Coordinates of C-alpha atoms in Angstrom, one line a residue:
Chain A
M96 CA 154.2 17.0 -192.6
A97 CA 155.3 17.9 -196.1
A98 CA 156.5 21.1 -197.7
A99 CA 153.7 23.5 -198.4
L100 CA 153.5 25.2 -201.8
S101 CA 151.3 28.2 -202.2
I102 CA 150.9 29.2 -205.9
A103 CA 150.7 32.9 -206.6
S104 CA 147.6 34.1 -208.4
D105 CA 149.4 36.9 -210.1
P106 CA 151.9 35.7 -212.7
H107 CA 154.3 38.4 -211.8
Q108 CA 154.4 37.4 -208.1
P109 CA 156.7 34.6 -206.9
H110 CA 155.2 31.4 -205.6
L111 CA 155.9 30.5 -202.0
L112 CA 157.4 27.2 -200.9
T113 CA 157.5 26.6 -197.1
L114 CA 159.7 23.8 -195.8
P115 CA 158.5 21.8 -192.8
P116 CA 160.6 21.8 -189.7
P117 CA 163.8 19.9 -190.4
Q118 CA 163.3 17.3 -187.7
E119 CA 160.0 16.1 -189.3
A120 CA 161.3 16.0 -192.8
S121 CA 163.4 13.7 -194.9
S122 CA 165.9 15.3 -197.3
L123 CA 165.5 18.7 -198.8
L124 CA 165.3 17.6 -202.4
Q125 CA 162.7 15.0 -201.6
E126 CA 160.6 17.5 -199.9
V127 CA 160.8 19.9 -202.7
R128 CA 160.1 17.3 -205.4
Q129 CA 157.1 16.1 -203.5
A130 CA 155.7 19.6 -203.2
L131 CA 156.3 20.4 -206.9
S132 CA 154.7 17.2 -208.0
L133 CA 151.3 18.5 -207.0
G134 CA 151.1 20.9 -209.8
A135 CA 153.1 22.1 -212.8
I136 CA 154.0 25.7 -212.1
Q137 CA 156.5 28.0 -213.6
G138 CA 158.0 31.4 -212.8
S139 CA 159.8 32.6 -209.7
L140 CA 159.8 31.1 -206.3
N141 CA 160.4 32.2 -202.8
L142 CA 161.7 29.5 -200.4
I143 CA 160.9 29.7 -196.7
C144 CA 163.5 27.5 -195.0
G145 CA 162.8 28.1 -191.3
D146 CA 165.5 26.3 -189.3
W147 CA 167.0 24.3 -192.1
R148 CA 170.7 24.2 -192.3
L149 CA 171.6 24.3 -195.9
R150 CA 175.0 24.6 -197.3
L151 CA 176.2 25.8 -200.7
P152 CA 176.1 22.3 -202.4
D153 CA 172.5 21.8 -201.0
L154 CA 171.4 25.1 -202.4
E155 CA 173.1 24.4 -205.8
A156 CA 171.4 21.1 -206.1
L157 CA 168.1 22.7 -205.2
Q158 CA 168.6 25.4 -207.8
S159 CA 169.4 22.9 -210.6
L160 CA 166.3 20.9 -209.6
L161 CA 164.1 24.0 -209.8
T162 CA 165.6 25.1 -213.1
Q163 CA 164.7 21.7 -214.5
Q164 CA 161.1 22.4 -213.4
G165 CA 161.1 25.8 -215.1
L166 CA 161.3 27.7 -211.8
T167 CA 163.8 30.4 -210.7
L168 CA 164.7 30.7 -207.0
V169 CA 164.7 34.4 -206.3
Q170 CA 164.4 34.7 -202.5
L171 CA 165.3 32.7 -199.5
Q172 CA 164.0 33.3 -196.0
A173 CA 166.1 31.4 -193.5
D174 CA 166.8 31.5 -189.8
H175 CA 170.0 29.4 -189.7
P176 CA 173.1 31.6 -190.2
E177 CA 174.9 29.0 -192.3
T178 CA 172.0 28.9 -194.7
R179 CA 171.9 32.7 -195.0
V180 CA 175.6 32.8 -195.7
A181 CA 175.3 30.1 -198.4
A182 CA 172.3 31.8 -199.9
A183 CA 174.2 35.2 -200.0
S184 CA 177.2 33.6 -201.6
L185 CA 174.9 32.3 -204.4
G186 CA 173.6 35.8 -205.0
L187 CA 170.1 35.0 -203.7
H188 CA 168.0 37.7 -202.3
L189 CA 167.6 37.2 -198.5
G190 CA 164.3 37.8 -197.0
P191 CA 163.7 38.6 -193.3
N192 CA 164.0 35.9 -190.8
T193 CA 161.0 33.7 -190.5
G194 CA 160.5 35.0 -187.0
E195 CA 160.0 38.5 -188.3
L196 CA 158.0 37.3 -191.3
Q197 CA 154.2 37.4 -191.1
H198 CA 153.0 34.1 -192.5
P199 CA 150.4 34.6 -195.2
P200 CA 147.2 32.9 -194.0
K201 CA 147.2 29.5 -195.6
A202 CA 143.5 28.7 -195.3
A203 CA 142.1 32.0 -196.7
P204 CA 143.6 32.8 -200.1
T205 CA 144.8 36.4 -200.4
I206 CA 141.8 38.6 -200.7
P207 CA 141.8 40.2 -204.1
A208 CA 141.2 43.9 -204.5
L209 CA 138.1 45.1 -206.2
T210 CA 138.1 46.9 -209.5
V211 CA 135.2 49.2 -210.2
H212 CA 134.4 50.2 -213.7
Q213 CA 131.9 52.9 -214.3
G214 CA 130.2 53.1 -217.7
T215 CA 128.9 50.9 -220.4
L216 CA 131.2 48.4 -222.0
R217 CA 130.5 48.3 -225.7
S218 CA 131.0 45.7 -228.4
G219 CA 134.7 44.9 -228.8
E220 CA 135.8 46.2 -225.5
H221 CA 137.5 43.8 -223.1
L222 CA 138.0 44.5 -219.4
Q223 CA 140.2 42.3 -217.2
A224 CA 140.6 42.6 -213.5
D225 CA 143.2 41.0 -211.2
G226 CA 140.8 40.8 -208.3
S227 CA 137.0 41.0 -208.5
L228 CA 135.3 43.2 -210.9
L229 CA 132.2 45.5 -210.4
V230 CA 130.8 47.1 -213.5
L231 CA 128.4 50.0 -212.9
G232 CA 126.8 49.9 -216.3
D233 CA 125.8 47.5 -219.0
V234 CA 128.0 45.0 -220.7
N235 CA 126.8 45.0 -224.3
P236 CA 126.8 42.1 -226.7
G237 CA 130.3 41.6 -228.1
A238 CA 132.0 43.0 -225.0
Q239 CA 133.9 40.8 -222.7
I240 CA 134.7 41.1 -219.0
S241 CA 136.8 38.8 -216.9
A242 CA 138.1 38.7 -213.4
V243 CA 140.3 36.5 -211.2
G244 CA 137.6 36.7 -208.5
H245 CA 133.9 37.5 -208.8
V246 CA 132.2 39.4 -211.6
L247 CA 129.4 41.8 -210.6
V248 CA 127.4 43.7 -213.1
W249 CA 125.2 46.5 -211.8
G250 CA 123.3 46.6 -215.1
R251 CA 122.6 44.3 -218.0
L252 CA 125.0 41.6 -218.8
R253 CA 124.6 40.8 -222.5
G254 CA 128.2 40.0 -223.5
V255 CA 130.7 37.4 -222.3
A256 CA 131.7 37.2 -218.6
H257 CA 134.4 35.1 -217.1
A258 CA 134.8 34.8 -213.3
G259 CA 137.6 32.9 -211.6
R260 CA 139.9 33.4 -214.6
L261 CA 142.8 31.6 -212.9
G262 CA 140.7 28.7 -211.8
D263 CA 138.8 29.8 -208.7
D264 CA 135.7 27.7 -208.9
Q265 CA 134.0 29.5 -206.0
A266 CA 133.8 32.7 -208.1
T267 CA 130.4 33.9 -209.1
I268 CA 128.8 36.1 -211.7
V269 CA 126.0 38.4 -210.5
A270 CA 124.0 40.7 -212.8
L271 CA 120.9 42.8 -212.4
Q272 CA 119.8 41.4 -215.7
M273 CA 121.4 38.2 -216.8
R274 CA 121.2 37.9 -220.6
P275 CA 124.8 36.8 -221.4
L276 CA 126.0 35.4 -224.7
Q277 CA 128.3 33.2 -222.7
L278 CA 129.3 32.6 -219.1
R279 CA 132.6 31.2 -217.9
I280 CA 133.5 30.3 -214.4
A281 CA 137.0 28.9 -213.9
G282 CA 137.3 26.3 -216.6
A283 CA 133.6 25.8 -217.3
V284 CA 131.9 27.4 -220.3
A285 CA 128.1 27.8 -220.8
R286 CA 126.0 29.4 -223.4
G287 CA 123.6 32.0 -222.1
P288 CA 120.0 31.1 -221.6
D289 CA 117.8 31.5 -224.6
E290 CA 114.7 32.8 -222.8
V291 CA 114.7 36.4 -221.6
P292 CA 114.6 36.6 -217.8
A293 CA 112.0 38.7 -216.1
A294 CA 113.0 42.3 -215.6
G295 CA 114.1 43.3 -212.2
L296 CA 115.3 39.8 -211.2
C297 CA 118.9 39.9 -210.1
E298 CA 120.5 36.6 -210.9
E299 CA 123.7 34.8 -210.0
A300 CA 125.7 32.2 -211.8
R301 CA 127.9 29.7 -209.9
L302 CA 129.7 26.5 -210.5
E303 CA 128.0 23.4 -209.2
N304 CA 129.4 19.9 -209.9
G305 CA 131.3 21.3 -212.9
E306 CA 128.3 23.0 -214.4
I307 CA 127.2 26.6 -214.4
R308 CA 123.9 27.2 -212.8
I309 CA 121.9 30.4 -212.8
D310 CA 119.7 31.1 -209.8
P311 CA 118.1 34.2 -208.3
A312 CA 120.9 36.0 -206.6
S313 CA 121.4 35.2 -203.0
P314 CA 121.0 38.2 -200.7
R315 CA 124.6 37.6 -199.5
W316 CA 126.9 40.1 -201.1
P317 CA 129.8 38.0 -202.5
L318 CA 132.4 40.5 -201.7
Q319 CA 131.6 40.5 -198.0
G320 CA 134.7 41.0 -195.8
M321 CA 136.6 42.5 -198.7
P322 CA 138.8 45.4 -197.7
T323 CA 137.5 48.6 -199.2
Q324 CA 140.9 50.3 -199.2
G325 CA 142.8 49.8 -202.4
L326 CA 139.6 50.2 -204.2
N327 CA 140.6 51.1 -207.7
V328 CA 138.2 52.9 -209.9
G329 CA 138.9 52.8 -213.6
S330 CA 136.8 54.6 -216.2
S331 CA 138.3 53.5 -219.5
P332 CA 138.8 49.8 -220.2
S333 CA 141.7 48.5 -222.2
A334 CA 140.0 48.3 -225.5
Q335 CA 141.5 45.6 -227.7
Chain B
M175 CA 132.6 83.7 -242.7
T176 CA 129.9 83.0 -240.1
A177 CA 129.7 84.3 -236.6
T178 CA 128.8 81.1 -234.7
P179 CA 131.3 78.2 -235.0
A180 CA 130.3 75.6 -237.5
R181 CA 128.9 72.3 -236.3
V182 CA 131.2 69.6 -237.5
I183 CA 129.3 66.4 -237.7
L184 CA 130.8 63.0 -238.4
I185 CA 128.5 60.5 -240.1
C186 CA 129.6 57.0 -239.4
S187 CA 128.4 53.5 -238.9
G188 CA 131.2 51.0 -238.7
K189 CA 129.6 48.5 -241.0
G190 CA 129.5 49.3 -244.7
G191 CA 126.4 49.7 -246.8
V192 CA 124.0 50.9 -244.1
G193 CA 123.6 54.3 -245.6
K194 CA 126.3 56.7 -244.5
T195 CA 126.8 58.4 -247.8
T196 CA 123.1 58.5 -248.6
L197 CA 122.4 60.2 -245.3
T198 CA 125.2 62.6 -245.8
A199 CA 124.0 63.6 -249.3
N200 CA 120.3 63.9 -248.2
L201 CA 121.1 65.7 -245.0
G202 CA 123.4 68.1 -246.9
I203 CA 120.6 69.0 -249.3
A204 CA 118.0 69.2 -246.5
L205 CA 120.1 71.6 -244.4
A206 CA 120.9 73.7 -247.4
R207 CA 117.2 73.9 -248.2
L208 CA 116.6 75.1 -244.6
G209 CA 118.9 78.0 -245.3
E210 CA 122.1 76.7 -243.7
T211 CA 125.4 77.0 -245.4
T212 CA 126.6 73.4 -245.5
V213 CA 129.7 71.7 -246.7
V214 CA 129.8 68.0 -247.2
L215 CA 133.3 66.5 -247.0
D216 CA 134.0 63.1 -248.4
A217 CA 136.4 61.4 -246.0
D218 CA 136.0 58.0 -247.7
F219 CA 139.2 58.4 -249.8
G220 CA 139.4 54.8 -250.8
L221 CA 135.9 54.3 -252.0
R222 CA 134.6 57.8 -252.7
N223 CA 131.1 58.2 -254.0
L224 CA 129.5 61.1 -252.3
D225 CA 130.1 63.2 -255.5
L226 CA 128.2 60.5 -257.4
L227 CA 125.2 60.6 -255.1
L228 CA 125.0 64.4 -255.3
G229 CA 125.3 64.3 -259.1
L230 CA 128.5 66.4 -259.0
E231 CA 131.0 63.9 -260.3
N232 CA 131.6 65.6 -263.6
R233 CA 132.1 69.0 -262.0
I234 CA 135.1 68.2 -259.9
V235 CA 138.3 69.9 -260.8
Y236 CA 140.3 70.0 -257.6
N237 CA 140.0 68.0 -254.4
A238 CA 141.0 67.9 -250.8
Q239 CA 144.5 66.7 -251.7
D240 CA 145.1 69.8 -253.9
V241 CA 144.0 72.0 -251.0
L242 CA 146.4 70.3 -248.6
E243 CA 149.2 70.5 -251.1
E244 CA 148.3 74.1 -251.7
T245 CA 148.1 73.7 -255.5
C246 CA 144.7 75.4 -255.3
R247 CA 142.6 77.5 -252.9
L248 CA 139.8 76.0 -250.9
E249 CA 137.2 78.0 -252.9
Q250 CA 138.4 76.4 -256.1
A251 CA 138.1 72.9 -254.7
L252 CA 134.6 73.4 -253.2
V253 CA 132.0 72.2 -255.7
K254 CA 128.7 74.2 -255.4
H255 CA 125.6 72.1 -255.9
K256 CA 123.7 73.0 -259.0
Q257 CA 120.3 73.4 -257.5
E258 CA 121.1 74.2 -253.9
P259 CA 123.8 76.9 -253.8
N260 CA 123.9 76.7 -250.0
L261 CA 125.5 73.3 -250.3
S262 CA 129.0 72.6 -251.5
L263 CA 131.1 69.4 -251.7
L264 CA 134.8 69.0 -250.9
P265 CA 135.7 66.0 -252.9
A266 CA 138.1 63.3 -251.7
G267 CA 141.5 63.0 -253.3
N268 CA 142.7 59.9 -254.9
A269 CA 143.0 56.6 -253.0
R270 CA 146.8 57.2 -252.5
M271 CA 145.9 59.8 -249.9
L272 CA 145.3 57.0 -247.6
D273 CA 149.0 56.4 -247.4
W274 CA 150.0 59.8 -246.0
L275 CA 146.9 61.5 -244.7
T276 CA 147.2 62.2 -240.9
S277 CA 144.6 63.3 -238.4
D278 CA 146.4 66.7 -238.4
D279 CA 145.8 67.1 -242.1
M280 CA 142.2 66.2 -241.6
K281 CA 141.8 68.7 -238.8
K282 CA 143.5 71.4 -240.9
I283 CA 141.1 70.9 -243.8
V284 CA 138.0 70.7 -241.6
G285 CA 139.1 73.8 -239.8
M286 CA 139.4 75.6 -243.2
V287 CA 136.0 74.5 -244.3
A288 CA 134.4 75.2 -240.9
E289 CA 135.2 78.9 -241.4
R290 CA 132.8 79.2 -244.2
A291 CA 129.8 77.1 -243.2
N292 CA 127.2 76.6 -240.5
F293 CA 127.3 72.8 -240.9
V294 CA 130.2 70.6 -242.0
L295 CA 129.2 66.9 -242.6
I296 CA 132.0 64.4 -242.8
D297 CA 131.1 61.2 -244.7
C298 CA 133.2 58.6 -242.9
P299 CA 134.6 55.5 -244.4
A300 CA 133.4 52.1 -243.2
G301 CA 135.5 50.3 -240.7
I302 CA 137.4 51.5 -237.6
E303 CA 140.9 51.9 -239.1
T304 CA 142.9 55.0 -239.8
G305 CA 140.3 56.5 -242.2
F306 CA 137.8 56.4 -239.4
R307 CA 140.2 57.6 -236.8
N308 CA 141.4 60.6 -238.9
A309 CA 137.8 61.6 -239.6
A310 CA 136.7 61.2 -236.0
A311 CA 139.7 63.3 -234.8
A312 CA 138.4 66.2 -236.8
A313 CA 134.8 66.0 -235.8
R314 CA 133.1 67.5 -232.8
E315 CA 129.8 65.6 -232.8
A316 CA 128.6 62.5 -234.6
I317 CA 125.6 60.7 -236.1
V318 CA 125.9 57.0 -236.0
I319 CA 123.7 55.4 -238.6
T320 CA 122.6 51.8 -238.4
T321 CA 120.1 49.4 -239.7
P322 CA 118.0 47.0 -237.6
E323 CA 120.3 44.1 -238.1
M324 CA 122.5 42.4 -235.5
A325 CA 125.7 42.9 -237.4
A326 CA 125.1 46.6 -238.1
V327 CA 124.1 47.2 -234.5
R328 CA 127.1 45.4 -233.1
D329 CA 129.5 47.5 -235.3
A330 CA 127.7 50.7 -234.4
D331 CA 128.1 49.8 -230.8
R332 CA 131.9 49.4 -231.3
V333 CA 132.1 52.7 -233.1
I334 CA 130.2 54.5 -230.4
G335 CA 132.7 53.2 -227.9
L336 CA 135.6 54.5 -230.0
L337 CA 133.8 57.9 -230.4
N338 CA 133.4 58.1 -226.6
T339 CA 137.1 57.5 -226.1
Q340 CA 138.0 60.2 -228.7
G341 CA 135.8 62.7 -226.9
V342 CA 133.3 63.2 -229.7
A343 CA 130.0 64.4 -228.2
P344 CA 127.0 64.4 -228.6
V345 CA 126.6 61.2 -230.5
Q346 CA 123.2 60.7 -231.9
M347 CA 121.6 57.9 -233.9
V348 CA 119.7 57.4 -237.1
L349 CA 118.0 54.1 -237.7
N350 CA 117.8 53.3 -241.4
R351 CA 115.9 50.9 -243.6
V352 CA 113.3 49.9 -241.1
R353 CA 110.6 47.6 -242.5
P354 CA 107.4 48.2 -240.4
K355 CA 105.9 44.9 -241.6
M356 CA 108.9 42.8 -240.6
V357 CA 109.2 44.6 -237.2
A358 CA 105.5 44.0 -236.5
N359 CA 105.9 40.3 -237.3
Q360 CA 109.0 40.3 -235.0
E361 CA 111.2 39.2 -237.9
M362 CA 113.4 42.3 -237.6
L363 CA 114.9 44.1 -234.6
G364 CA 112.5 46.8 -233.5
V365 CA 113.4 50.4 -232.7
N366 CA 113.4 49.7 -229.0
D367 CA 115.7 46.7 -229.4
V368 CA 118.2 49.0 -231.1
T369 CA 118.0 51.9 -228.7
D370 CA 118.1 49.4 -225.9
I371 CA 121.6 48.3 -226.9
L372 CA 123.1 51.5 -228.2
A373 CA 121.5 53.8 -225.6
L374 CA 121.7 56.9 -227.9
P375 CA 119.1 59.6 -228.6
L376 CA 117.3 58.7 -231.8
L377 CA 117.7 61.5 -234.3
G378 CA 115.6 59.9 -237.0
L379 CA 113.9 56.8 -238.3
V380 CA 114.1 56.1 -242.0
L381 CA 111.8 53.5 -243.5
E382 CA 112.9 51.2 -246.3
D383 CA 112.1 53.1 -249.5
E384 CA 112.8 51.9 -253.0
Q385 CA 113.1 55.4 -254.3
V386 CA 116.4 55.7 -252.5
I387 CA 117.9 53.4 -255.1
T388 CA 116.6 55.3 -258.1
S389 CA 117.6 58.6 -256.6
T390 CA 121.1 57.4 -255.9
N391 CA 121.5 56.2 -259.4
R392 CA 120.3 59.5 -260.8
G393 CA 122.5 61.5 -258.5
E394 CA 119.5 63.5 -257.1
P395 CA 119.1 63.0 -253.4
L396 CA 115.5 62.5 -252.3
T397 CA 115.4 65.7 -250.2
L398 CA 115.9 67.7 -253.4
N399 CA 112.3 67.1 -254.5
G400 CA 109.4 69.3 -253.5
S401 CA 107.1 66.4 -253.0
L402 CA 108.9 64.1 -250.6
S403 CA 108.9 60.3 -250.5
P404 CA 108.8 58.6 -247.0
A405 CA 112.5 58.4 -246.8
G406 CA 112.9 61.9 -248.1
R407 CA 110.6 63.2 -245.4
A408 CA 112.6 61.3 -242.8
Y409 CA 115.9 62.9 -243.9
M410 CA 114.2 66.3 -243.9
N411 CA 113.1 65.6 -240.3
V412 CA 116.6 64.6 -239.3
A413 CA 117.8 68.0 -240.6
R414 CA 115.1 69.8 -238.7
R415 CA 116.0 68.0 -235.4
L416 CA 119.6 68.7 -235.9
R417 CA 118.8 72.4 -236.0
G418 CA 117.0 72.0 -232.7
E419 CA 113.4 71.9 -234.0
E420 CA 111.0 69.5 -232.2
V421 CA 109.7 67.1 -234.8
P422 CA 107.9 64.0 -233.5
L423 CA 109.3 60.7 -234.7
I424 CA 107.2 58.6 -237.0
D425 CA 105.8 55.4 -235.5
P426 CA 106.6 52.6 -237.9
S427 CA 103.5 50.6 -236.9
R428 CA 101.2 53.6 -237.3
E429 CA 102.9 54.4 -240.6
R430 CA 101.8 51.1 -242.0
R431 CA 98.2 51.6 -240.8
G432 CA 98.4 55.2 -242.0
L433 CA 98.9 54.0 -245.5
R434 CA 95.8 51.9 -245.5
A435 CA 93.8 54.6 -243.7
R436 CA 95.0 57.2 -246.2
L437 CA 93.9 54.9 -249.1
M438 CA 90.5 54.3 -247.4
G439 CA 90.1 58.0 -246.9
K440 CA 90.8 58.7 -250.5
I441 CA 88.2 56.1 -251.6
R442 CA 85.8 57.6 -249.1
R443 CA 86.3 61.1 -250.5
T444 CA 86.2 60.2 -254.2
T445 CA 83.2 57.8 -254.1
G446 CA 81.4 59.5 -251.2
L447 CA 80.1 56.0 -250.3
F448 CA 80.8 55.4 -246.7

């Protein structure tokens, strides 16, 4: 078992690096190097040490390794008292003991909140959401919407829509009338279809084998299971 | 001074050359002919030519700048139209005004003008920069004019978005330079295509009319004539609708047939053949 790295979707949030139990692991630096080799990430990092017994030199070596990678160690969660003392002497923020910590579910990525925008987005307006985005209105040609999760347009989509802005290739774009200039899902880009779709046909775009496909929308609401609390209703987009 | 507060209407388009100034001039004359005291205000300080279109260029002594600097009174700066005394023009100052004019200055001047008129029409500069923002800050309602071209519609859409954020309402739309033949052949955006995108109430539909060019060059707006050309009629109808009258919109496809039918009718009448 190797160290598990979970990359934060929000650039302001720290990434999480969880070390395996010490008896199953080789050395600290090797574990960390291995975990970081999976993807180039930058920003701040929280380290969850569990039962590891790390002394001041260990932590200093770890810090210099992370700095080389462009990461800053900001918080440490450790159960071993020696590790906690060493971390405190380095000025690191100490999180609660792992025992008290609720592990973030590893399989299900953190469920993003839903942003609801009411009103038509006009040419030149650009709306970005950190979670999924629901527009109650039209997206006119020249307007742009993007979301980390799904993009849903309860109206006509005639501008540019980007779902899965940070690389979520399961994100979908749903619109009551799909006439976009351009669609983007994760890293894929597609021009909108040339023919005008039949009125009243709700369509859905998704990524399949690296290509964006438009099909009649599935009756399954893509936001199923999403918590409704934290619903955040905005009425004026950040016009740029 | 009038009892009811003046209606301060911004005339804007985003894109240049779609007919803002022409609409302002014609609408000003039309409203004046309908008995409304009207002031047209040239807010296009950089490229002023509302005075030119109204044929008042050589009568300007003072301008908005002088009023703001209090080197003259407002009455001295207002240029009364020679044929329509109900209409006066507040000319723009020189282009250097762009450097220092603020939205408060604009509000001040519009407030002064509004005290002595039923209608104040602000001819807005093209673009969405300070000139537009200052003018929009002073206006209560707006007319967005556009032509059936993608670029003009796109820019109009952007402007409508900005007007909404500035709290200007109601915003209505005039569709200018429609060519019925091209619309019928689907070579040009139709009325429905435009209203579909902009989603605004249509205040008027102006057909392409060569007489607009000659009237512009002569400094005599089309609405000044007793016998109106197609575009002149359309401007007159816009003025009527602005005052709350119910005037049916012309149907561009019928207008084309109407011309032929009128011709046939004339032949029928004169020859008595059919």
